[in-house]
Protein backbone atom coordinates (compact mmCIF):
# COMPACT_ATOMS: atom_id res chain seq x y z
CA UNK A 1 0.00 0.00 0.00
CA UNK A 2 1.24 3.53 -0.79
CA UNK A 3 1.40 6.39 1.66
CA UNK A 4 -1.84 8.21 2.29
CA UNK A 5 -3.04 11.79 2.81
CA UNK A 6 -6.15 10.66 4.70
CA UNK A 7 -6.67 11.28 8.41
CA UNK A 8 -6.40 8.24 10.69
CA UNK A 9 -8.62 8.46 13.81
CA UNK A 10 -7.75 6.27 16.76
CA UNK A 11 -8.89 6.02 20.38
CA UNK A 12 -7.07 4.10 23.07
CA UNK A 13 -9.22 2.89 25.95
CA UNK A 14 -6.95 2.19 28.89
CA UNK A 15 -6.49 2.11 32.64
CA UNK A 16 -3.04 3.72 32.18
CA UNK A 17 -3.82 6.90 30.21
CA UNK A 18 -0.69 8.76 31.32
CA UNK A 19 1.63 6.03 30.10
CA UNK A 20 -0.02 6.07 26.67
CA UNK A 21 -0.04 9.88 26.45
CA UNK A 22 3.64 10.09 27.41
CA UNK A 23 4.59 7.74 24.68
CA UNK A 24 2.45 9.43 22.05
CA UNK A 25 3.98 12.80 22.82
CA UNK A 26 7.58 11.67 22.81
CA UNK A 27 7.89 9.47 19.73
CA UNK A 28 7.81 9.97 15.97
CA UNK A 29 4.08 9.54 16.46
CA UNK A 30 4.03 13.06 17.89
CA UNK A 31 4.95 14.34 14.40
CA UNK A 32 1.98 12.57 12.84
CA UNK A 33 -0.32 13.94 15.48
CA UNK A 34 1.05 17.47 15.02
CA UNK A 35 0.57 17.20 11.24
CA UNK A 36 -3.15 16.58 11.74
CA UNK A 37 -3.04 13.34 9.72
CA UNK A 38 -3.16 11.24 12.84
CA UNK A 39 -5.67 11.95 15.54
CA UNK A 40 -5.32 9.92 18.75
CA UNK A 41 -7.50 10.29 21.81
CA UNK A 42 -6.87 8.52 25.10
CA UNK A 43 -9.82 7.47 27.23
CA UNK A 44 -9.45 6.55 30.92
CA UNK A 45 -11.61 3.54 31.82
CA UNK A 46 -11.84 4.79 35.41
CA UNK A 47 -13.83 7.82 34.25
CA UNK A 48 -16.62 5.34 33.48
CA UNK A 49 -16.54 3.38 36.73
CA UNK A 50 -19.19 3.67 39.41
CA UNK A 51 -18.74 4.23 43.14
CA UNK A 52 -16.24 5.96 45.33
CA UNK A 53 -13.47 3.45 44.60
CA UNK A 54 -13.69 3.89 40.83
CA UNK A 55 -13.60 0.13 40.52
CA UNK A 56 -12.92 -1.23 37.05
CA UNK A 57 -11.87 -4.82 37.79
CA UNK A 58 -12.90 -7.74 39.96
CA UNK A 59 -11.97 -11.32 40.77
CA UNK A 60 -12.36 -13.91 38.07
CA UNK A 61 -15.33 -16.25 38.62
CA UNK A 62 -13.99 -19.74 39.34
CA UNK A 63 -10.75 -18.39 40.75
CA UNK A 64 -7.80 -16.60 39.20
CA UNK A 65 -6.65 -13.01 39.04
CA UNK A 66 -8.37 -9.73 38.32
CA UNK A 67 -10.51 -9.20 35.21
CA UNK A 68 -11.69 -5.89 33.75
CA UNK A 69 -15.45 -5.52 34.24
CA UNK A 70 -17.61 -5.22 31.12
CA UNK A 71 -19.68 -2.21 32.26
CA UNK A 72 -17.03 0.55 32.53
CA UNK A 73 -15.30 -0.75 29.38
CA UNK A 74 -18.47 -0.65 27.31
CA UNK A 75 -19.38 2.83 28.57
CA UNK A 76 -15.87 4.05 27.69
CA UNK A 77 -16.19 2.56 24.22
CA UNK A 78 -19.60 4.10 23.65
CA UNK A 79 -18.21 7.52 24.60
CA UNK A 80 -15.77 7.22 21.69
CA UNK A 81 -18.10 6.37 18.79
CA UNK A 82 -21.41 4.67 18.02
CA UNK A 83 -21.52 1.02 17.01
CA UNK A 84 -21.54 1.77 13.26
CA UNK A 85 -18.81 4.39 13.49
CA UNK A 86 -16.12 2.31 15.12
CA UNK A 87 -13.87 -0.66 14.51
CA UNK A 88 -12.85 -2.22 17.83
CA UNK A 89 -9.60 -4.09 18.32
CA UNK A 90 -8.38 -5.85 21.44
CA UNK A 91 -4.71 -6.77 21.91
CA UNK A 92 -4.39 -10.16 23.58
CA UNK A 93 -1.95 -13.09 23.42
CA UNK A 94 -4.98 -15.13 22.24
CA UNK A 95 -5.40 -12.95 19.14
CA UNK A 96 -4.27 -13.53 15.57
CA UNK A 97 -0.63 -12.53 15.03
CA UNK A 98 -0.43 -8.94 13.82
CA UNK A 99 1.17 -8.52 10.37
CA UNK A 100 1.65 -5.75 7.84
CA UNK A 101 -1.48 -6.47 5.74
CA UNK A 102 -3.57 -6.42 8.91
CA UNK A 103 -1.99 -3.07 9.87
CA UNK A 104 -2.98 -1.75 6.44
CA UNK A 105 -6.57 -2.99 6.88
CA UNK A 106 -6.77 -1.40 10.33
CA UNK A 107 -5.34 1.83 8.94
CA UNK A 108 -8.16 1.86 6.35
CA UNK A 109 -10.66 1.19 9.15
CA UNK A 110 -9.24 4.14 11.09
CA UNK A 111 -9.85 6.38 8.07
CA UNK A 112 -13.33 5.08 7.24
CA UNK A 113 -14.47 4.90 10.87
CA UNK A 114 -12.64 5.33 14.18
CA UNK A 115 -10.30 2.65 15.39
CA UNK A 116 -10.86 1.91 19.09
CA UNK A 117 -8.10 -0.06 20.81
CA UNK A 118 -9.19 -1.57 24.10
CA UNK A 119 -6.30 -2.33 26.45
CA UNK A 120 -6.76 -5.27 28.78
CA UNK A 121 -4.98 -5.66 32.09
CA UNK A 122 -4.38 -8.29 34.72
CA UNK A 123 -5.96 -11.56 33.56
CA UNK A 124 -7.78 -9.87 30.66
CA UNK A 125 -11.25 -8.51 30.11
CA UNK A 126 -14.68 -10.01 30.71
CA UNK A 127 -15.42 -12.24 27.71
CA UNK A 128 -18.95 -10.84 27.34
CA UNK A 129 -17.45 -7.43 26.52
CA UNK A 130 -15.31 -9.06 23.84
CA UNK A 131 -18.24 -10.96 22.33
CA UNK A 132 -20.47 -7.89 22.26
CA UNK A 133 -17.97 -5.36 20.96
CA UNK A 134 -14.65 -6.56 19.59
CA UNK A 135 -14.10 -6.91 15.82
CA UNK A 136 -10.46 -8.07 15.84
CA UNK A 137 -8.29 -9.65 18.53
CA UNK A 138 -4.59 -9.41 17.74
CA UNK A 139 -1.36 -10.57 19.34
CA UNK A 140 2.09 -9.04 18.92
CA UNK A 141 3.86 -12.30 19.70
CA UNK A 142 3.85 -15.48 21.73
CA UNK A 143 4.67 -13.92 25.05
CA UNK A 144 2.57 -12.32 27.76
CA UNK A 145 2.78 -8.63 28.66
CA UNK A 146 1.21 -7.05 31.71
CA UNK A 147 -1.28 -5.13 29.59
CA UNK A 148 -2.43 -4.11 26.13
CA UNK A 149 -0.83 -0.63 26.16
CA UNK A 150 2.43 -1.61 24.47
CA UNK A 151 0.66 -3.62 21.74
CA UNK A 152 -1.72 -0.64 21.25
CA UNK A 153 1.24 1.71 20.83
CA UNK A 154 2.92 -0.77 18.50
CA UNK A 155 -0.20 -0.82 16.31
CA UNK A 156 -0.54 2.98 16.29
CA UNK A 157 3.14 3.31 15.42
CA UNK A 158 2.80 0.86 12.49
CA UNK A 159 -0.33 2.69 11.27
CA UNK A 160 1.36 6.10 11.55
CA UNK A 161 4.08 4.98 9.12
CA UNK A 162 1.43 4.65 6.41
CA UNK A 163 0.46 8.30 6.78
CA UNK A 164 2.28 10.62 4.41
CA UNK A 165 4.81 12.86 6.11
CA UNK A 166 5.17 10.92 9.36
CA UNK A 167 8.41 9.18 8.48
CA UNK A 168 10.91 11.61 6.95
CA UNK A 169 12.00 9.75 3.84
CA UNK A 170 9.09 8.09 2.10
CA UNK A 171 11.21 5.87 -0.10
CA UNK A 172 12.65 4.32 3.02
CA UNK A 173 9.17 3.33 4.17
CA UNK A 174 8.36 1.70 0.87
CA UNK A 175 11.60 -0.23 0.86
CA UNK A 176 11.18 -1.48 4.39
CA UNK A 177 10.53 -5.02 5.46
CA UNK A 178 7.20 -6.43 4.39
CA UNK A 179 6.42 -3.80 1.78
CA UNK A 180 7.28 -6.28 -0.92
CA UNK A 181 6.82 -9.34 1.21
CA UNK A 182 10.56 -9.75 1.92
CA UNK A 183 12.67 -8.78 4.90
CA UNK A 184 14.71 -5.59 4.61
CA UNK A 185 18.36 -5.64 3.53
CA UNK A 186 21.07 -4.60 6.05
CA UNK A 187 22.00 -0.89 6.28
CA UNK A 188 25.35 0.81 7.00
CA UNK A 189 26.58 4.34 7.66
CA UNK A 190 29.94 6.03 8.37
CA UNK A 191 32.62 5.07 9.20
CA UNK A 192 33.19 2.71 6.28
CA UNK A 193 35.59 0.78 8.51
CA UNK A 194 34.41 0.14 12.07
CA UNK A 195 36.97 -1.63 14.30
CA UNK A 196 38.20 -3.64 11.33
CA UNK A 197 34.75 -4.49 9.98
CA UNK A 198 34.02 -2.82 6.65
CA UNK A 199 30.92 -1.88 4.72
CA UNK A 200 30.18 -4.21 1.75
CA UNK A 201 32.09 -3.06 -1.34
CA UNK A 202 28.95 -2.83 -3.54
CA UNK A 203 27.51 0.00 -1.42
CA UNK A 204 30.59 2.22 -1.60
CA UNK A 205 31.05 2.58 -5.37
CA UNK A 206 28.09 4.83 -6.25
CA UNK A 207 26.94 2.41 -8.96
CA UNK A 208 23.17 2.52 -8.45
CA UNK A 209 22.42 -0.67 -10.35
CA UNK A 210 25.03 -2.57 -8.31
CA UNK A 211 23.65 -1.13 -5.06
CA UNK A 212 20.12 -2.11 -6.04
CA UNK A 213 21.08 -5.69 -6.87
CA UNK A 214 23.19 -6.03 -3.70
CA UNK A 215 20.22 -4.92 -1.61
CA UNK A 216 17.78 -7.24 -3.34
CA UNK A 217 20.13 -10.20 -3.01
CA UNK A 218 20.64 -9.51 0.69
CA UNK A 219 16.88 -9.17 1.23
CA UNK A 220 16.34 -12.54 -0.46
CA UNK A 221 19.18 -14.20 1.46
CA UNK A 222 17.85 -12.98 4.80
CA UNK A 223 14.27 -13.90 4.04
CA UNK A 224 15.18 -17.41 2.94
CA UNK A 225 17.36 -18.05 5.98
CA UNK A 226 15.24 -16.32 8.65
CA UNK A 227 11.66 -16.36 7.40
CA UNK A 228 11.26 -18.96 4.63
CA UNK A 229 7.52 -18.99 5.37
CA UNK A 230 7.29 -15.47 3.88
CA UNK A 231 8.46 -16.60 0.44
CA UNK A 232 5.14 -18.31 -0.35
CA UNK A 233 3.31 -14.97 -0.08
CA UNK A 234 5.95 -12.68 -1.60
CA UNK A 235 5.75 -11.30 -5.15
CA UNK A 236 9.20 -12.34 -6.35
CA UNK A 237 9.41 -10.74 -9.80
CA UNK A 238 11.54 -7.76 -8.61
CA UNK A 239 14.01 -10.21 -7.07
CA UNK A 240 14.56 -12.47 -10.09
CA UNK A 241 17.92 -11.73 -11.66
CA UNK A 242 16.79 -12.79 -15.14
CA UNK A 243 13.01 -12.41 -15.23
CA UNK A 244 10.32 -14.84 -16.32
CA UNK A 245 8.81 -16.23 -19.53
CA UNK A 246 5.64 -18.16 -20.34
CA UNK A 247 5.50 -20.80 -23.08
CA UNK A 248 2.22 -22.25 -24.34
CA UNK A 249 2.92 -25.50 -26.15
CA UNK A 250 0.69 -26.92 -28.91
CA UNK A 251 3.20 -29.66 -29.72
CA UNK A 252 4.24 -32.19 -28.42
CA UNK A 253 1.15 -32.55 -26.24
CA UNK A 254 -1.22 -35.41 -25.45
CA UNK A 255 -4.64 -35.97 -26.95
CA UNK A 256 -7.58 -37.48 -25.02
CA UNK A 257 -6.21 -40.99 -25.61
CA UNK A 258 -2.75 -40.14 -24.32
CA UNK A 259 -1.24 -40.07 -27.83
CA UNK A 260 1.32 -37.51 -28.94
CA UNK A 261 -0.45 -34.79 -30.92
CA UNK A 262 -0.60 -31.17 -32.03
CA UNK A 263 -3.46 -28.94 -30.92
CA UNK A 264 -5.04 -25.93 -32.59
CA UNK A 265 -4.52 -22.39 -31.29
CA UNK A 266 -7.34 -20.98 -29.17
CA UNK A 267 -7.76 -17.25 -29.85
CA UNK A 268 -8.80 -16.55 -26.29
CA UNK A 269 -5.50 -18.01 -24.97
CA UNK A 270 -3.60 -15.43 -27.03
CA UNK A 271 -5.63 -12.59 -25.52
CA UNK A 272 -6.00 -13.71 -21.96
CA UNK A 273 -2.55 -15.15 -21.34
CA UNK A 274 -0.85 -12.07 -22.82
CA UNK A 275 -2.87 -9.90 -20.43
CA UNK A 276 -1.93 -12.08 -17.47
CA UNK A 277 1.73 -11.92 -18.55
CA UNK A 278 1.64 -8.13 -18.81
CA UNK A 279 -0.06 -7.85 -15.43
CA UNK A 280 2.59 -9.91 -13.63
CA UNK A 281 5.63 -8.55 -15.50
CA UNK A 282 6.49 -11.59 -17.65
CA UNK A 283 9.04 -10.67 -20.34
CA UNK A 284 7.64 -12.69 -23.29
CA UNK A 285 4.78 -15.05 -23.97
CA UNK A 286 5.71 -17.69 -26.55
CA UNK A 287 2.97 -19.45 -28.48
CA UNK A 288 4.67 -22.60 -29.75
CA UNK A 289 3.29 -24.54 -32.72
CA UNK A 290 5.00 -26.24 -35.67
CA UNK A 291 2.07 -25.30 -37.94
CA UNK A 292 2.98 -22.17 -39.93
CA UNK A 293 -0.64 -21.14 -40.75
CA UNK A 294 -1.42 -21.30 -37.03
CA UNK A 295 1.53 -19.06 -36.23
CA UNK A 296 0.31 -16.67 -38.92
CA UNK A 297 -3.08 -16.59 -37.25
CA UNK A 298 -1.52 -15.62 -33.90
CA UNK A 299 0.51 -12.88 -35.58
CA UNK A 300 -2.66 -11.60 -37.26
CA UNK A 301 -4.53 -11.44 -33.95
CA UNK A 302 -1.57 -9.70 -32.28
CA UNK A 303 -1.03 -7.19 -35.10
CA UNK A 304 -4.69 -6.18 -35.02
CA UNK A 305 -4.06 -5.00 -31.47
CA UNK A 306 -0.53 -3.72 -31.97
CA UNK A 307 -0.76 -1.76 -35.24
CA UNK A 308 -4.34 -2.23 -36.51
CA UNK A 309 -7.64 -0.72 -35.45
CA UNK A 310 -7.38 -2.40 -32.02
CA UNK A 311 -4.27 -0.38 -31.09
CA UNK A 312 -6.22 2.87 -30.99
CA UNK A 313 -9.35 1.18 -29.69
CA UNK A 314 -7.61 -0.38 -26.69
CA UNK A 315 -3.98 0.66 -25.98
CA UNK A 316 -3.80 -1.58 -22.90
CA UNK A 317 -4.32 -4.62 -25.08
CA UNK A 318 -1.51 -3.37 -27.32
CA UNK A 319 0.91 -3.52 -24.39
CA UNK A 320 -0.12 -7.07 -23.60
CA UNK A 321 -0.06 -8.25 -27.21
CA UNK A 322 3.43 -6.81 -27.60
CA UNK A 323 4.63 -9.69 -25.40
CA UNK A 324 3.34 -12.38 -27.76
CA UNK A 325 5.92 -14.23 -29.83
CA UNK A 326 5.36 -17.27 -32.01
CA UNK A 327 7.87 -20.06 -32.40
CA UNK A 328 7.80 -23.40 -34.27
CA UNK A 329 9.42 -25.42 -31.47
CA UNK A 330 10.15 -25.55 -27.77
CA UNK A 331 13.89 -25.72 -28.50
CA UNK A 332 13.63 -22.60 -30.66
CA UNK A 333 11.90 -20.64 -27.91
CA UNK A 334 14.40 -21.77 -25.26
CA UNK A 335 17.28 -20.91 -27.59
CA UNK A 336 15.88 -17.41 -28.09
CA UNK A 337 15.61 -16.89 -24.33
CA UNK A 338 19.12 -18.23 -23.69
CA UNK A 339 20.56 -15.95 -26.33
CA UNK A 340 18.82 -12.93 -24.90
CA UNK A 341 19.53 -13.64 -21.24
CA UNK A 342 23.03 -15.10 -21.64
CA UNK A 343 22.01 -17.84 -19.21
CA UNK A 344 20.40 -21.22 -19.62
CA UNK A 345 16.65 -21.22 -18.94
CA UNK A 346 15.30 -22.97 -15.87
CA UNK A 347 12.26 -24.74 -17.27
CA UNK A 348 9.23 -25.36 -15.09
CA UNK A 349 6.84 -27.83 -16.68
CA UNK A 350 3.26 -27.70 -15.45
CA UNK A 351 0.83 -30.59 -15.34
CA UNK A 352 -2.80 -31.12 -14.32
CA UNK A 353 -2.18 -34.80 -13.59
CA UNK A 354 -2.01 -35.82 -9.95
CA UNK A 355 0.27 -38.60 -8.88
CA UNK A 356 2.97 -37.69 -11.38
CA UNK A 357 5.07 -36.48 -8.46
CA UNK A 358 6.22 -32.96 -9.03
CA UNK A 359 7.67 -30.21 -6.93
CA UNK A 360 5.51 -27.99 -4.76
CA UNK A 361 5.31 -24.46 -6.16
CA UNK A 362 6.62 -22.85 -2.97
CA UNK A 363 9.89 -24.82 -3.25
CA UNK A 364 10.21 -23.86 -6.93
CA UNK A 365 9.71 -20.23 -5.98
CA UNK A 366 12.54 -20.42 -3.51
CA UNK A 367 14.85 -22.11 -6.03
CA UNK A 368 14.20 -19.34 -8.55
CA UNK A 369 15.34 -16.77 -6.01
CA UNK A 370 18.59 -18.60 -5.49
CA UNK A 371 19.64 -18.78 -9.14
CA UNK A 372 20.67 -16.46 -11.95
CA UNK A 373 18.69 -18.17 -14.69
CA UNK A 374 15.54 -17.06 -16.50
CA UNK A 375 12.39 -18.79 -15.21
CA UNK A 376 10.45 -20.41 -18.04
CA UNK A 377 6.97 -21.69 -17.24
CA UNK A 378 5.80 -24.26 -19.80
CA UNK A 379 2.08 -24.93 -20.12
CA UNK A 380 0.55 -27.64 -22.29
CA UNK A 381 -2.67 -27.53 -24.28
CA UNK A 382 -4.85 -30.58 -25.13
CA UNK A 383 -4.48 -33.17 -22.39
CA UNK A 384 -1.15 -31.81 -21.20
CA UNK A 385 2.55 -31.81 -21.98
CA UNK A 386 4.08 -34.90 -23.57
CA UNK A 387 6.47 -36.98 -21.47
CA UNK A 388 9.42 -35.88 -23.59
CA UNK A 389 8.85 -32.29 -22.44
CA UNK A 390 8.31 -33.28 -18.80
CA UNK A 391 11.45 -35.42 -18.70
CA UNK A 392 13.63 -32.69 -20.21
CA UNK A 393 12.40 -29.88 -17.95
CA UNK A 394 14.43 -28.62 -15.00
CA UNK A 395 11.45 -29.33 -12.76
CA UNK A 396 7.87 -30.58 -13.04
CA UNK A 397 5.55 -28.63 -10.80
CA UNK A 398 2.69 -30.35 -8.97
CA UNK A 399 -0.77 -29.44 -10.28
CA UNK A 400 -2.83 -26.43 -9.35
CA UNK A 401 -5.60 -28.07 -7.41
CA UNK A 402 -8.96 -27.06 -5.99
CA UNK A 403 -8.83 -29.98 -3.55
CA UNK A 404 -11.99 -31.54 -5.07
CA UNK A 405 -10.87 -35.07 -5.78
CA UNK A 406 -10.14 -36.09 -9.36
CA UNK A 407 -11.85 -33.22 -11.14
CA UNK A 408 -9.04 -30.95 -12.28
CA UNK A 409 -10.05 -29.23 -15.48
CA UNK A 410 -8.98 -25.62 -15.30
CA UNK A 411 -8.58 -24.01 -18.71
CA UNK A 412 -4.92 -23.41 -19.46
CA UNK A 413 -5.69 -19.67 -19.31
CA UNK A 414 -6.91 -20.04 -15.74
CA UNK A 415 -3.94 -22.21 -14.76
CA UNK A 416 -1.49 -19.62 -16.12
CA UNK A 417 -3.13 -16.89 -14.04
CA UNK A 418 -3.13 -18.98 -10.87
CA UNK A 419 0.54 -19.92 -11.29
CA UNK A 420 1.62 -16.36 -12.11
CA UNK A 421 -0.22 -15.07 -9.08
CA UNK A 422 1.45 -17.61 -6.78
CA UNK A 423 4.88 -16.54 -7.96
CA UNK A 424 4.49 -12.86 -8.75
CA UNK A 425 1.29 -11.61 -7.13
CA UNK A 426 1.47 -9.07 -4.30
CA UNK A 427 -0.60 -9.86 -1.26
N1 LIG B 1 -1.42 -8.40 25.98
C1 LIG B 1 -0.56 -9.10 26.74
N2 LIG B 1 0.35 -9.74 26.01
C2 LIG B 1 0.05 -9.47 24.72
C3 LIG B 1 0.62 -9.86 23.48
N3 LIG B 1 1.66 -10.67 23.39
N4 LIG B 1 0.05 -9.39 22.36
C4 LIG B 1 -1.03 -8.57 22.42
N5 LIG B 1 -1.59 -8.18 23.54
C5 LIG B 1 -1.07 -8.62 24.70
Tab-separated table of N, CA, C and O and ligand atoms in Angstrom, residues 91-93 138-148 151, ligand 1:
chain	number	residue	atom	x	y	z
A	91	UNK	N	-5.972	-6.035	21.885
A	91	UNK	CA	-4.708	-6.775	21.913
A	91	UNK	C	-4.723	-7.837	23.007
A	91	UNK	O	-5.021	-7.520	24.162
A	92	UNK	N	-4.403	-9.047	22.628
A	92	UNK	CA	-4.389	-10.164	23.579
A	92	UNK	C	-3.479	-11.261	23.040
A	92	UNK	O	-3.409	-11.443	21.823
A	93	UNK	N	-2.789	-11.988	23.925
A	93	UNK	CA	-1.950	-13.092	23.419
A	93	UNK	C	-2.792	-14.147	22.695
A	93	UNK	O	-2.263	-14.939	21.938
A	138	UNK	N	-5.918	-9.174	18.316
A	138	UNK	CA	-4.591	-9.408	17.740
A	138	UNK	C	-3.533	-9.599	18.819
A	138	UNK	O	-3.660	-9.098	19.933
A	139	UNK	N	-2.480	-10.333	18.426
A	139	UNK	CA	-1.357	-10.566	19.340
A	139	UNK	C	-0.102	-10.009	18.693
A	139	UNK	O	0.036	-10.030	17.472
A	140	UNK	N	0.830	-9.500	19.506
A	140	UNK	CA	2.090	-9.044	18.923
A	140	UNK	C	3.204	-10.069	19.158
A	140	UNK	O	4.371	-9.781	18.941
A	141	UNK	N	2.841	-11.260	19.561
A	141	UNK	CA	3.865	-12.297	19.702
A	141	UNK	C	3.484	-13.291	20.774
A	141	UNK	O	2.596	-13.030	21.593
A	142	UNK	N	4.167	-14.425	20.772
A	142	UNK	CA	3.849	-15.482	21.728
A	142	UNK	C	4.560	-15.254	23.047
A	142	UNK	O	5.485	-15.985	23.423
A	143	UNK	N	4.178	-14.210	23.713
A	143	UNK	CA	4.668	-13.918	25.054
A	143	UNK	C	3.579	-13.097	25.737
A	143	UNK	O	2.692	-12.569	25.065
A	144	UNK	N	3.656	-13.005	27.052
A	144	UNK	CA	2.569	-12.325	27.761
A	144	UNK	C	3.082	-11.047	28.411
A	144	UNK	O	4.037	-11.070	29.188
A	145	UNK	N	2.446	-9.932	28.068
A	145	UNK	CA	2.779	-8.632	28.660
A	145	UNK	C	1.818	-8.376	29.817
A	145	UNK	O	0.825	-9.090	29.977
A	146	UNK	N	2.095	-7.331	30.575
A	146	UNK	CA	1.213	-7.053	31.713
A	146	UNK	C	-0.067	-6.332	31.278
A	146	UNK	O	-1.009	-6.233	32.042
A	147	UNK	N	-0.076	-5.827	30.046
A	147	UNK	CA	-1.277	-5.126	29.589
A	147	UNK	C	-1.232	-4.880	28.093
A	147	UNK	O	-0.229	-5.164	27.427
A	148	UNK	N	-2.325	-4.309	27.575
A	148	UNK	CA	-2.429	-4.107	26.127
A	148	UNK	C	-1.868	-2.773	25.656
A	148	UNK	O	-1.948	-2.454	24.459
A	151	UNK	N	1.169	-3.209	23.053
A	151	UNK	CA	0.658	-3.617	21.740
A	151	UNK	C	-0.155	-2.508	21.067
A	151	UNK	O	-0.074	-2.331	19.848
B	1	LIG	N1	-1.419	-8.401	25.981
B	1	LIG	C1	-0.559	-9.095	26.738
B	1	LIG	N2	0.350	-9.745	26.012
B	1	LIG	C2	0.053	-9.466	24.720
B	1	LIG	C3	0.622	-9.856	23.479
B	1	LIG	N3	1.655	-10.667	23.389
B	1	LIG	N4	0.048	-9.393	22.356
B	1	LIG	C4	-1.026	-8.574	22.415
B	1	LIG	N5	-1.594	-8.182	23.544
B	1	LIG	C5	-1.067	-8.624	24.702
